[in-house]
PDB file of C-alpha atoms in Angstrom:
ATOM      1  CA  MET A  26       0.000   0.000   0.000  1.00 81.00           C
ATOM      2  CA  ASP A  27       2.360   2.725  -1.170  1.00 89.00           C
ATOM      3  CA  GLY A  28       1.277   6.224  -2.071  1.00 94.00           C
ATOM      4  CA  ASN A  29      -1.349   8.783  -1.113  1.00 97.00           C
ATOM      5  CA  VAL A  30      -4.013   7.780   1.414  1.00 97.00           C
ATOM      6  CA  LYS A  31      -7.029   9.121   3.251  1.00 98.00           C
ATOM      7  CA  VAL A  32      -6.511   8.834   7.005  1.00 98.00           C
ATOM      8  CA  ALA A  33      -9.087   8.330   9.773  1.00 98.00           C
ATOM      9  CA  VAL A  34      -7.662   8.231  13.294  1.00 97.00           C
ATOM     10  CA  THR A  35      -9.579   7.247  16.418  1.00 97.00           C
ATOM     11  CA  SER A  36      -7.809   7.873  19.715  1.00 95.00           C
ATOM     12  CA  HIS A  37      -9.295   6.383  22.894  1.00 96.00           C
ATOM     13  CA  SER A  38      -7.717   7.636  26.098  1.00 94.00           C
ATOM     14  CA  THR A  39      -8.318   7.211  29.779  1.00 90.00           C
ATOM     15  CA  PHE A  40      -6.934  10.023  31.906  1.00 84.00           C
ATOM     16  CA  GLY A  41      -7.582  10.167  35.640  1.00 81.00           C
ATOM     17  CA  GLY A  42     -10.279   7.504  35.295  1.00 83.00           C
ATOM     18  CA  VAL A  43     -12.165   9.498  32.641  1.00 90.00           C
ATOM     19  CA  ALA A  44     -12.470   8.018  29.139  1.00 93.00           C
ATOM     20  CA  ASP A  45     -12.325  10.215  26.046  1.00 94.00           C
ATOM     21  CA  GLU A  46     -12.401   9.610  22.302  1.00 95.00           C
ATOM     22  CA  LEU A  47     -11.003  11.892  19.629  1.00 94.00           C
ATOM     23  CA  ARG A  48     -11.422  11.467  15.871  1.00 97.00           C
ATOM     24  CA  PHE A  49      -9.187  12.962  13.219  1.00 96.00           C
ATOM     25  CA  VAL A  50      -9.504  12.889   9.419  1.00 97.00           C
ATOM     26  CA  GLY A  51      -6.977  13.900   6.805  1.00 97.00           C
ATOM     27  CA  THR A  52      -4.541  12.766   4.159  1.00 98.00           C
ATOM     28  CA  GLY A  53      -1.081  11.306   4.058  1.00 98.00           C
ATOM     29  CA  THR A  54       1.444   9.091   2.337  1.00 97.00           C
ATOM     30  CA  VAL A  55       2.485   5.513   3.032  1.00 96.00           C
ATOM     31  CA  GLU A  56       5.845   4.189   1.929  1.00 96.00           C
ATOM     32  CA  ARG A  57       7.366   0.713   2.137  1.00 94.00           C
ATOM     33  CA  THR A  58      10.922   1.052   3.492  1.00 96.00           C
ATOM     34  CA  ASP A  59      13.860  -1.224   4.206  1.00 96.00           C
ATOM     35  CA  TYR A  60      12.846  -1.307   7.917  1.00 95.00           C
ATOM     36  CA  GLY A  61       9.082  -1.680   7.381  1.00 96.00           C
ATOM     37  CA  TRP A  62       6.572   1.120   6.752  1.00 97.00           C
ATOM     38  CA  HIS A  63       6.503   4.906   7.007  1.00 97.00           C
ATOM     39  CA  LEU A  64       3.244   6.862   7.304  1.00 97.00           C
ATOM     40  CA  ARG A  65       3.253  10.654   7.278  1.00 97.00           C
ATOM     41  CA  TYR A  66      -0.116  12.397   7.615  1.00 97.00           C
ATOM     42  CA  GLU A  67      -1.901  15.641   8.403  1.00 96.00           C
ATOM     43  CA  ALA A  68      -5.336  15.467  10.012  1.00 96.00           C
ATOM     44  CA  LYS A  69      -7.860  17.665  11.781  1.00 95.00           C
ATOM     45  CA  ASN A  70      -9.863  16.936  14.893  1.00 93.00           C
ATOM     46  CA  ALA A  71     -13.452  16.257  13.778  1.00 89.00           C
ATOM     47  CA  GLU A  72     -14.803  18.141  16.813  1.00 91.00           C
ATOM     48  CA  ASP A  73     -12.765  21.342  17.062  1.00 93.00           C
ATOM     49  CA  GLY A  74     -10.687  21.436  13.856  1.00 90.00           C
ATOM     50  CA  SER A  75      -7.330  21.427  15.635  1.00 88.00           C
ATOM     51  CA  ALA A  76      -4.556  20.102  13.422  1.00 88.00           C
ATOM     52  CA  VAL A  77      -2.052  17.312  13.967  1.00 89.00           C
ATOM     53  CA  ASN A  78       0.908  16.296  11.818  1.00 93.00           C
ATOM     54  CA  SER A  79       2.131  12.788  12.515  1.00 95.00           C
ATOM     55  CA  ASP A  80       4.974  10.601  11.434  1.00 96.00           C
ATOM     56  CA  VAL A  81       4.669   6.866  12.186  1.00 97.00           C
ATOM     57  CA  LYS A  82       7.490   4.464  11.407  1.00 97.00           C
ATOM     58  CA  ILE A  83       6.729   0.758  11.790  1.00 97.00           C
ATOM     59  CA  GLU A  84       9.817  -1.382  12.355  1.00 97.00           C
ATOM     60  CA  MET A  85       8.791  -4.860  11.221  1.00 95.00           C
ATOM     61  CA  LYS A  86      11.880  -6.724  12.474  1.00 94.00           C
ATOM     62  CA  TYR A  87      11.416  -5.561  16.082  1.00 93.00           C
ATOM     63  CA  HIS A  88       7.622  -5.153  15.902  1.00 94.00           C
ATOM     64  CA  ARG A  89       7.796  -1.630  17.292  1.00 97.00           C
ATOM     65  CA  ALA A  90       6.909   1.897  16.175  1.00 98.00           C
ATOM     66  CA  VAL A  91       8.385   5.369  16.322  1.00 97.00           C
ATOM     67  CA  LEU A  92       5.666   7.994  16.695  1.00 95.00           C
ATOM     68  CA  ILE A  93       6.221  11.722  16.212  1.00 93.00           C
ATOM     69  CA  ASN A  94       3.256  14.082  16.667  1.00 88.00           C
ATOM     70  CA  GLU A  95       3.294  17.782  15.969  1.00 83.00           C
ATOM     71  CA  ALA A  96       0.117  19.622  16.983  1.00 69.00           C
ATOM     72  CA  ASP A  97      -1.121  23.188  17.343  1.00 61.00           C
ATOM     73  CA  SER A  98      -0.440  22.908  21.087  1.00 62.00           C
ATOM     74  CA  GLY A  99       3.078  21.415  20.777  1.00 68.00           C
ATOM     75  CA  GLY A 100       4.492  18.022  19.945  1.00 77.00           C
ATOM     76  CA  TYR A 101       6.345  14.948  21.111  1.00 87.00           C
ATOM     77  CA  GLY A 102       8.098  11.822  19.909  1.00 91.00           C
ATOM     78  CA  MET A 103       8.270   8.350  21.376  1.00 95.00           C
ATOM     79  CA  LEU A 104       9.399   4.811  20.755  1.00 97.00           C
ATOM     80  CA  LEU A 105       6.624   2.240  21.240  1.00 98.00           C
ATOM     81  CA  ASP A 106       8.238  -1.118  21.992  1.00 98.00           C
ATOM     82  CA  PRO A 107       6.084  -3.935  23.439  1.00 97.00           C
ATOM     83  CA  LYS A 108       9.222  -5.721  24.702  1.00 97.00           C
ATOM     84  CA  THR A 109      10.840  -2.819  26.562  1.00 96.00           C
ATOM     85  CA  PRO A 110       9.478   0.205  28.465  1.00 96.00           C
ATOM     86  CA  THR A 111      10.753   3.496  27.027  1.00 96.00           C
ATOM     87  CA  ALA A 112      10.546   7.183  27.974  1.00 95.00           C
ATOM     88  CA  THR A 113       9.468  10.396  26.306  1.00 93.00           C
ATOM     89  CA  GLN A 114       9.711  14.089  27.095  1.00 88.00           C
ATOM     90  CA  ILE A 115       6.669  16.260  26.451  1.00 83.00           C
ATOM     91  CA  LYS A 116       6.856  20.042  26.571  1.00 77.00           C
ATOM     92  CA  ALA A 117       4.474  21.570  29.095  1.00 70.00           C
ATOM     93  CA  ASP A 118       3.581  25.141  30.091  1.00 73.00           C
ATOM     94  CA  ALA A 119       6.027  25.115  32.990  1.00 75.00           C
ATOM     95  CA  GLY A 120       8.910  23.309  31.223  1.00 78.00           C
ATOM     96  CA  SER A 121       8.850  19.700  30.172  1.00 82.00           C
ATOM     97  CA  LEU A 122       7.401  16.475  31.483  1.00 84.00           C
ATOM     98  CA  MET A 123       9.333  13.202  31.457  1.00 89.00           C
ATOM     99  CA  LEU A 124       7.036  10.182  31.063  1.00 93.00           C
ATOM    100  CA  ASN A 125       7.664   6.463  30.940  1.00 96.00           C
ATOM    101  CA  VAL A 126       5.942   4.554  28.138  1.00 97.00           C
ATOM    102  CA  VAL A 127       4.722   0.956  28.443  1.00 97.00           C
ATOM    103  CA  THR A 128       3.529  -0.407  25.108  1.00 98.00           C
ATOM    104  CA  LYS A 129       0.874  -3.099  24.975  1.00 97.00           C
ATOM    105  CA  GLU A 130       0.372  -3.349  21.202  1.00 97.00           C
ATOM    106  CA  VAL A 131       1.927  -2.339  17.894  1.00 97.00           C
ATOM    107  CA  SER A 132      -0.015  -3.971  15.065  1.00 97.00           C
ATOM    108  CA  TYR A 133      -0.480  -3.187  11.403  1.00 96.00           C
ATOM    109  CA  ASP A 134      -1.957  -4.514   8.193  1.00 95.00           C
ATOM    110  CA  LEU A 135      -0.497  -2.519   5.329  1.00 93.00           C
ATOM    111  CA  GLY A 136       0.011  -5.240   2.726  1.00 83.00           C
ATOM    112  CA  ARG A 137      -3.312  -4.696   0.943  1.00 84.00           C
ATOM    113  CA  LYS A 138      -3.530  -2.434  -2.116  1.00 87.00           C
ATOM    114  CA  LYS A 139      -6.649  -0.402  -1.250  1.00 93.00           C
ATOM    115  CA  SER A 140      -6.698  -0.152   2.549  1.00 95.00           C
ATOM    116  CA  GLY A 141      -4.706  -0.709   5.708  1.00 96.00           C
ATOM    117  CA  THR A 142      -4.643  -0.236   9.474  1.00 97.00           C
ATOM    118  CA  ILE A 143      -2.232   0.586  12.272  1.00 97.00           C
ATOM    119  CA  THR A 144      -3.073   0.111  15.968  1.00 98.00           C
ATOM    120  CA  LEU A 145      -0.922   1.482  18.794  1.00 97.00           C
ATOM    121  CA  GLU A 146      -1.813   0.847  22.431  1.00 97.00           C
ATOM    122  CA  TYR A 147       0.288   2.226  25.264  1.00 97.00           C
ATOM    123  CA  THR A 148       0.257   3.696  28.769  1.00 96.00           C
ATOM    124  CA  LEU A 149       2.041   6.853  29.860  1.00 94.00           C
ATOM    125  CA  LEU A 150       3.385   6.822  33.419  1.00 95.00           C
ATOM    126  CA  MET A 151       4.920   9.400  35.699  1.00 92.00           C
ATOM    127  CA  GLY A 152       7.483   7.293  37.493  1.00 89.00           C
ATOM    128  CA  MET A 153       5.487   4.107  38.093  1.00 90.00           C
ATOM    129  CA  GLN A 154       2.108   5.867  38.373  1.00 92.00           C
ATOM    130  CA  PRO A 155      -0.138   5.519  35.274  1.00 92.00           C
ATOM    131  CA  VAL A 156      -1.172   8.917  33.920  1.00 90.00           C
ATOM    132  CA  SER A 157      -2.964   8.048  30.675  1.00 91.00           C
ATOM    133  CA  ALA A 158      -3.801   4.893  28.738  1.00 95.00           C
ATOM    134  CA  LEU A 159      -4.169   5.330  24.978  1.00 95.00           C
ATOM    135  CA  ARG A 160      -5.314   3.212  22.053  1.00 97.00           C
ATOM    136  CA  VAL A 161      -4.808   4.822  18.654  1.00 96.00           C
ATOM    137  CA  HIS A 162      -6.335   3.155  15.602  1.00 98.00           C
ATOM    138  CA  ILE A 163      -5.468   4.471  12.130  1.00 98.00           C
ATOM    139  CA  ASP A 164      -7.545   3.463   9.092  1.00 97.00           C
ATOM    140  CA  LEU A 165      -5.981   4.105   5.701  1.00 97.00           C
ATOM    141  CA  THR A 166      -7.738   4.120   2.330  1.00 97.00           C
ATOM    142  CA  LYS A 167      -5.862   4.477  -0.954  1.00 95.00           C
ATOM    143  CA  GLU A 168      -6.709   7.734  -2.772  1.00 88.00           C
TER     144      GLU A 168
END
């Protein structure tokens, strides 16, 4: 599934015991690489129109993903590895926030010609205390 795609992203999060769902729609490109897959997309929040630019690299050999998000309110990058906890630094109003990342799932189905999916499920922790649990599902349709 190389080339231009329509992107529909559903992000389920639980923060402080409260569940939330965000939906984004936009366009992007998918490319088969020597390490796996590379998706670059721009999408807007269906509710408030806020924009997000994302870069998702799927490493097939290690079954992990590198996620970089740039949004109107800032951005962050992280390694999602189901075998090993990682860490990320997110810029905040009063400096930056260091979070640990425990990945539950990195799955993808990008071998079809007309459509594909990527699912990323992970928990952000401050120290050992869970802060937010996220499940991001990306549906791709060939343009």
